[in-house]
Amino acid sequence: MTFKVIKCIVYILLFLILLGACVAQRVGLMVLLSNIPAASSTASTTRNFGRKDGKSIKSTNIQTAHYFHLTIAMCIPYLLTSLIALFKWMLGTFPTPGVLTWITVLLSETIHSLGLCALVFWILPKYDVVSGALLLSATNILPSLLLVTCSGNVSGDSKVKAALKKSLDVFALICQASVVLLLFPFIDPTQRLANPEDKAVLVIGVLFTSIKCWETFVDGHIGLLNSQGLPDSGNYNNRFMNKILKIRFELQEGRSSVSMVAGVWKVIMTFAAVYLVMFLKGVDLKNTDKVFFVFTELHEDTTMQSSLLAVTIGGFVAYYAAYTACKLQMQIMSFAVPIVVSILVTLGILAGDCLHYVTGFIHNIFLFLEKCDVSPNVYYLGLSWLLSLLWVARHIWFPRQGRLEEYESLFINPYYCGILTCENLVLNRRRHNETVTYSCDGPDDQQEHFFIVKPRGVKQSNSSTQDATSADIPFIYACATMWHETKIEMTQLLKSLFRLDKEQALREQCAVLRNTEDVRDRFNYQAHIFFDDSLELNDDDKWEANVFVRTLVNVMSDACSAVHQRYMHLHAPYKVITPYGAQLIWEMPGGNLLYVHIKDKNKIRHRKRWSQVMYMYYLLGYHLLKDSAEDIAKQINPEIPVDKKHISEMIDLDTKRKSKNTFILTLDGDTDFSPGSVRVLLDKMSNEKVGAVCGRTHPIGSGPLVWYQKFEYAVGHWLQKSTEQVLGCVLCSPGCFSLLRASALMDDNIMRAYTTLPTKPGHFLQYDQGEDRWLCTLLLQQGYRIDYAASADCYSYAPEGFAEFFNQRRRWTPSILANIIDLLSSSETTVARNSDISYLYIAYQMVMMAATVLGPGTVIVMIARALEAVFAPGLIYAYLMSFLIPTIFTIACFTTSTKIQLTLAAIFSAIYAFIMMAVIAGTVVIAFQKSFLHPSVLFTTILSVLYILSGLLHWKEISCLPHGFLFFLCIPSGYLLLFIYSLCNLNIVSWGTREIPRRKTKNELAAEKETEVKKKKEKKRDGLFARLFFSSTYIQELKQLQLKTNVLDDVVTLLRQMNDNIAKLLDQSPADQPQTQSSHKSAVAYSLYEPDTEIPSSTEEPLPTEDEPETDYYRGNHWAHDPALGNGPVLTLIGKEKDFWNVLIEKYIKPIEKDSQKENQNKAELIELRNNVCFLMVMTNVLWIAINFMFLLSETATFTIEYNLNGKVFVLKIDILELLFIIFFTVLILIQFWGMLLLRWETFLHLISRTSLKGTMEEQTHQLMEKLEETTELTTEYDEDQDHIYIRLRDVVTGGITARRLATTRRLNLSMTATRLNGNRDLTSTVLGDLGTSRYTRPRKYTAGQNAYRRNTGQNMLRHRYSRKMYDYVVAEAKRGNRTSGVYVPKSYYNDDVPNVDTSLPGTMGRAFAKQMTYLKHAPRQRADTRVDMSHLW
């Protein structure tokens, strides 16, 4: 409710601000124009502008000053454009357009500047203010012409409607061209443009000025893609059109580079044009040197000053308010309406003032009284100009862009016009979100063809509406990776997946019931869970699912019941045996599928990165490509021969189109999120340059370590991620909750590079220790942007134990350093490819990197100074004391085990906590004994204030602020001890968290038990003497060693004899040999080991019996019949999907064979890397500490400041190095705080744009979702439908149905059922209720409402299961014979069996519906008896 009120206020404020700014700008412009004479005025009159000294200024000088008043008003937007473009260029890189584009832009800007100056300084001063205000609307001749000739049917209208619109476009062009009628006396009897040069200037002015927004109206008739994704042949080879689109394409990609120069160029041309006009009008240019003097004198003239401010500030305010309104999707009420009203209000103010010569406030300040001359004919003609402008700019009433679009997606040109502000805003607004692309053909792909891609959501004339809409609906694959999660963590993830299933199904139902093609907030959905190391050997040495998989299966129904708030018994999973392990498949209540992929580490590589490789290639490389191939196959006419290259191009284009709208939601095994957070991530994906977007991660758990991490995560997101988002883009999108675009992942340099095996020591740190950050580094290096959505919240369990926390950060820290170093080392290439990363951003990351590297040394210096300030042991002793703990811990990390290291780290952390209390005390001592203005006191105060302000601005997370005190106490532990531990254990590449000991087999346990019993017996038999001296074990080992020595001597003797025998055999002839050489060698080799046995005739390995251990877990499929996994059907994967997995496993994810030599080499290289990195870090920090120590010891870089406070003189002694250090970090914190403020504003706009007001379509949908929840009851038992579910799942597995095809099938069936019910307005209004007056239902924590979808077995379609109450009403209405509803029940209804009745309805309603129909067959047939009162349903 709070945001609804705020949004209403924003609506009103934007309306009033835009209205007031446009009116003020337009009135101020007319006032300035009214003080410019129509012709040259050489009279030497004077005028007093309220000067206190009584002096006057000559009117000739005043006229010159007024010229420059208007010139400044015209040039300020140009200068702002150049500055904004320069700022963007500093924060990003943009391609430089070609020579033709530069020439075109500079030429068009020159023409526009000349035309605008001619209109403002030559034509408008000749007319009265009302006629001049109307004449501003007659500057759109070229847009009107382009609308007729170069614009297509972007709205998908019918031929009749399109022809009618085209006729009105022609009429609007005629109205705009009617401005030339001003040259004739019957329109303007006063003949204000009697001179030939005036007539020429009028034509030049209105025509040249209209060139500004030509790009907005060049679209449909030029190289448009057809429905099959190929360019139309009509304009494909048109060279002129191709050049125009090439210019548009280069401006689309590199407009900022052009705008920097174009803005300055327009300023130069404007001043030149003003001087030219003044010269042609006979203005005395000799007095131009007195212009600045006149400016200083005119500041006392409040009228002129106010008019100039109204034009300049009003124009900028109108520009920003219009942009904000369009960004928040308030375009109609807060953009289109106020602009149109402002034009009418301005005309009313000017006309009313001119009609009252005595009371008019504008008339009294006119320098030239003839400015209020009335020309009624011009007024009538001006009305046609205004109406034609509104028709040409009619697209402002039908916005097609999404929420929170960038400025480039909303407006064509990056700046506004200081004179034609209203006209420029409406014409500069994009008509649709079209983009220009190109293809290459010819020899060596040298010939480029440019064409426009039709915007999303536009109807195709030759394709069905349903297909077009389905293609625009995003598809989300939720992919979670699991390993050793607990039951609570698994339940948390499953609840989130079921929650998303509810949201998707209900939103789809609402869209179908409303018969709308709006794709906002709609999405397709499928869930996948990839389980690592999920099979183990049982006591019988047979493979079975481990305890974690069993736990997941057991909590499935519990999680579903918790989401639906009633008991839900899910069916047993469908089991599919795959080449990598197995799949367990569930159909969720919303009709979406949930896959659990069980990985066998003997068949496939384990760990998170290889699970990500699995779902990337499976969902994107297999499903997406297969879906595109099936779609293209349906479009191809079998009677027309098509070559393979053409088909391949069609599949590529279709795949690219779908991949941009397909996303992977990466999740951890314990992530908790809401569907609203997913929709926030989807909003960020409106920019196709965004390859990934992450949300705000909240650590959950209990204990001091979790408190520490809460504040750490909060500060990292509040300041660091916010600054990265503003200055460039985020460096890391965590895998616990991120949305990845398929088209970005499918880039060959990303997906294939992500499968690379580590070959160097640094690769182990970068590839496997932090796979999420490495994937993001690949995206950035390839040119994609990574965004951060602060309002997309997710919750994940954080380490609660000290050892687990240190091991997690031991894995993260080297990975972060390795990836940042990789990014910085490739900065030149990355900056060239990525437009969101600039050298300024690279410099910022270098500074952050340097601060990280010097962090341990900085902490040591801070502790030493605190000890000196509090205990005063002397500077040398203070530094030695601060060095003691880091030195001991570093040595321990190199020499002791991990367990000892962690124990010492815990002890030293507690000691450092007490030392940090001393730091706090030292700061207080310095503040009271020395001065509050001491740099350390100021820095601490500023840091604390900024943190508190950041917490207040994130008011929902303000509970994290109290944990800041604990975070402060743990700074040495987190930035010193943890850093040392991470680098000293850099050679350890194990996961470190959630690791459990491997379950031992029955034979291994028996062998261990036997060994232990044997040792006990030997120990008992040896007695006291053996315990003191030699035991029997040692004696036995000596005997065995002697025996081995004797055996070796015998072997050596035997080998010598063999050598002699072989030499003799070689001297014999081949005929004398009884067998071949190979068989002889085999026999010899065999006789070495089994001299008394015969060689078997067959080398085939005997098949294992039932009691023997399985060497391959596929034999017998023992795990598939495990009762813990349910009694669902078992199926072996076959066909193309099985072949795909076999190829993928063989090529990328086959288990790596163990190579002891290679492993030892890798260990040695990692140890060497560890030593080098640690040596470098130690030397760097020691030098940094030594520099600080020497400066303090010598006191050569200190200075003193004396100041008087309350009559007391204070002397402040400051170290220069300390001051510079504090200034450096203060500036860094202020930059991050500034970035946080900008991101908070963006987040606020995002929340406002997502908030729906009562009465809007989105709010009605939300109310409908709540009502459907009340009227829809899900069946709690799935037993009656399990057979149908298994048949549908079998069709999916065996038929290879892709996820997108499955979603389309569900949508088609749903539309057959619900949309036709929606056709009866009476029925719809009764079922949906009066949404405007319906009672408000309190929303739950997550968006409520859900219907279960099923698929009809016979027709292979999903079906929708209504509640019993809804059955009653639908059947009753159908029995009443309401033909308009589209639900027609034939006369055979009363005599035929239930199946015939069931199929008579559109779609099928399920068994419960059939039972209800059977009951109604024998019920009374009176109309009144079958009518159901729906009032109790709500």
mmCIF file of N, CA and C in Angstrom, residues 933-963:
data_model
loop_
_atom_site.group_PDB
_atom_site.id
_atom_site.type_symbol
_atom_site.label_atom_id
_atom_site.label_comp_id
_atom_site.label_asym_id
_atom_site.label_seq_id
_atom_site.Cartn_x
_atom_site.Cartn_y
_atom_site.Cartn_z
ATOM 1 N N LEU A 933 39.842 17.053 15.212
ATOM 2 C CA LEU A 933 40.159 17.227 13.793
ATOM 3 C C LEU A 933 41.327 16.375 13.349
ATOM 4 N N HIS A 934 41.780 15.486 14.189
ATOM 5 C CA HIS A 934 42.865 14.591 13.794
ATOM 6 C C HIS A 934 42.380 13.710 12.640
ATOM 7 N N PRO A 935 43.237 13.450 11.624
ATOM 8 C CA PRO A 935 42.790 12.681 10.451
ATOM 9 C C PRO A 935 42.197 11.322 10.790
ATOM 10 N N SER A 936 42.775 10.614 11.751
ATOM 11 C CA SER A 936 42.247 9.286 12.093
ATOM 12 C C SER A 936 40.861 9.399 12.715
ATOM 13 N N VAL A 937 40.648 10.437 13.528
ATOM 14 C CA VAL A 937 39.328 10.623 14.127
ATOM 15 C C VAL A 937 38.313 11.005 13.062
ATOM 16 N N LEU A 938 38.706 11.905 12.162
ATOM 17 C CA LEU A 938 37.796 12.309 11.089
ATOM 18 C C LEU A 938 37.452 11.135 10.186
ATOM 19 N N PHE A 939 38.452 10.303 9.858
ATOM 20 C CA PHE A 939 38.205 9.163 8.980
ATOM 21 C C PHE A 939 37.244 8.171 9.638
ATOM 22 N N THR A 940 37.469 7.887 10.927
ATOM 23 C CA THR A 940 36.573 6.968 11.626
ATOM 24 C C THR A 940 35.160 7.520 11.696
ATOM 25 N N THR A 941 35.043 8.818 11.942
ATOM 26 C CA THR A 941 33.723 9.436 12.021
ATOM 27 C C THR A 941 33.020 9.399 10.673
ATOM 28 N N ILE A 942 33.741 9.773 9.624
ATOM 29 C CA ILE A 942 33.144 9.776 8.281
ATOM 30 C C ILE A 942 32.715 8.364 7.880
ATOM 31 N N LEU A 943 33.575 7.380 8.172
ATOM 32 C CA LEU A 943 33.255 5.999 7.818
ATOM 33 C C LEU A 943 32.005 5.521 8.557
ATOM 34 N N SER A 944 31.913 5.837 9.838
ATOM 35 C CA SER A 944 30.748 5.410 10.618
ATOM 36 C C SER A 944 29.479 6.086 10.129
ATOM 37 N N VAL A 945 29.566 7.387 9.838
ATOM 38 C CA VAL A 945 28.388 8.113 9.366
ATOM 39 C C VAL A 945 27.913 7.576 8.026
ATOM 40 N N LEU A 946 28.844 7.288 7.125
ATOM 41 C CA LEU A 946 28.456 6.779 5.811
ATOM 42 C C LEU A 946 27.819 5.398 5.920
ATOM 43 N N TYR A 947 28.350 4.552 6.804
ATOM 44 C CA TYR A 947 27.743 3.236 7.002
ATOM 45 C C TYR A 947 26.326 3.354 7.564
ATOM 46 N N ILE A 948 26.156 4.273 8.515
ATOM 47 C CA ILE A 948 24.821 4.448 9.107
ATOM 48 C C ILE A 948 23.850 4.989 8.060
ATOM 49 N N LEU A 949 24.290 5.960 7.261
ATOM 50 C CA LEU A 949 23.425 6.492 6.208
ATOM 51 C C LEU A 949 23.090 5.413 5.179
ATOM 52 N N SER A 950 24.060 4.573 4.869
ATOM 53 C CA SER A 950 23.791 3.488 3.921
ATOM 54 C C SER A 950 22.743 2.535 4.472
ATOM 55 N N GLY A 951 22.851 2.231 5.765
ATOM 56 C CA GLY A 951 21.853 1.358 6.375
ATOM 57 C C GLY A 951 20.479 1.987 6.409
ATOM 58 N N LEU A 952 20.405 3.304 6.656
ATOM 59 C CA LEU A 952 19.116 3.983 6.670
ATOM 60 C C LEU A 952 18.489 4.026 5.281
ATOM 61 N N LEU A 953 19.317 4.168 4.254
ATOM 62 C CA LEU A 953 18.786 4.164 2.896
ATOM 63 C C LEU A 953 18.320 2.773 2.482
ATOM 64 N N HIS A 954 18.860 1.739 3.110
ATOM 65 C CA HIS A 954 18.372 0.371 2.912
ATOM 66 C C HIS A 954 17.563 -0.003 4.151
ATOM 67 N N TRP A 955 16.417 0.628 4.299
ATOM 68 C CA TRP A 955 15.690 0.545 5.568
ATOM 69 C C TRP A 955 15.217 -0.866 5.866
ATOM 70 N N LYS A 956 15.032 -1.707 4.857
ATOM 71 C CA LYS A 956 14.633 -3.081 5.129
ATOM 72 C C LYS A 956 15.796 -3.915 5.677
ATOM 73 N N GLU A 957 17.013 -3.444 5.506
ATOM 74 C CA GLU A 957 18.194 -4.171 5.964
ATOM 75 C C GLU A 957 18.876 -3.447 7.109
ATOM 76 N N ILE A 958 18.159 -2.566 7.770
ATOM 77 C CA ILE A 958 18.772 -1.770 8.833
ATOM 78 C C ILE A 958 19.190 -2.635 10.021
ATOM 79 N N SER A 959 18.636 -3.839 10.096
ATOM 80 C CA SER A 959 19.022 -4.747 11.198
ATOM 81 C C SER A 959 20.462 -5.208 11.088
ATOM 82 N N CYS A 960 21.095 -5.002 9.942
ATOM 83 C CA CYS A 960 22.502 -5.383 9.776
ATOM 84 C C CYS A 960 23.452 -4.398 10.456
ATOM 85 N N LEU A 961 22.988 -3.176 10.740
ATOM 86 C CA LEU A 961 23.882 -2.165 11.300
ATOM 87 C C LEU A 961 24.460 -2.547 12.656
ATOM 88 N N PRO A 962 23.687 -3.095 13.591
ATOM 89 C CA PRO A 962 24.303 -3.461 14.888
ATOM 90 C C PRO A 962 25.449 -4.449 14.766
ATOM 91 N N HIS A 963 25.431 -5.257 13.725
ATOM 92 C CA HIS A 963 26.522 -6.229 13.543
ATOM 93 C C HIS A 963 27.809 -5.549 13.082
#
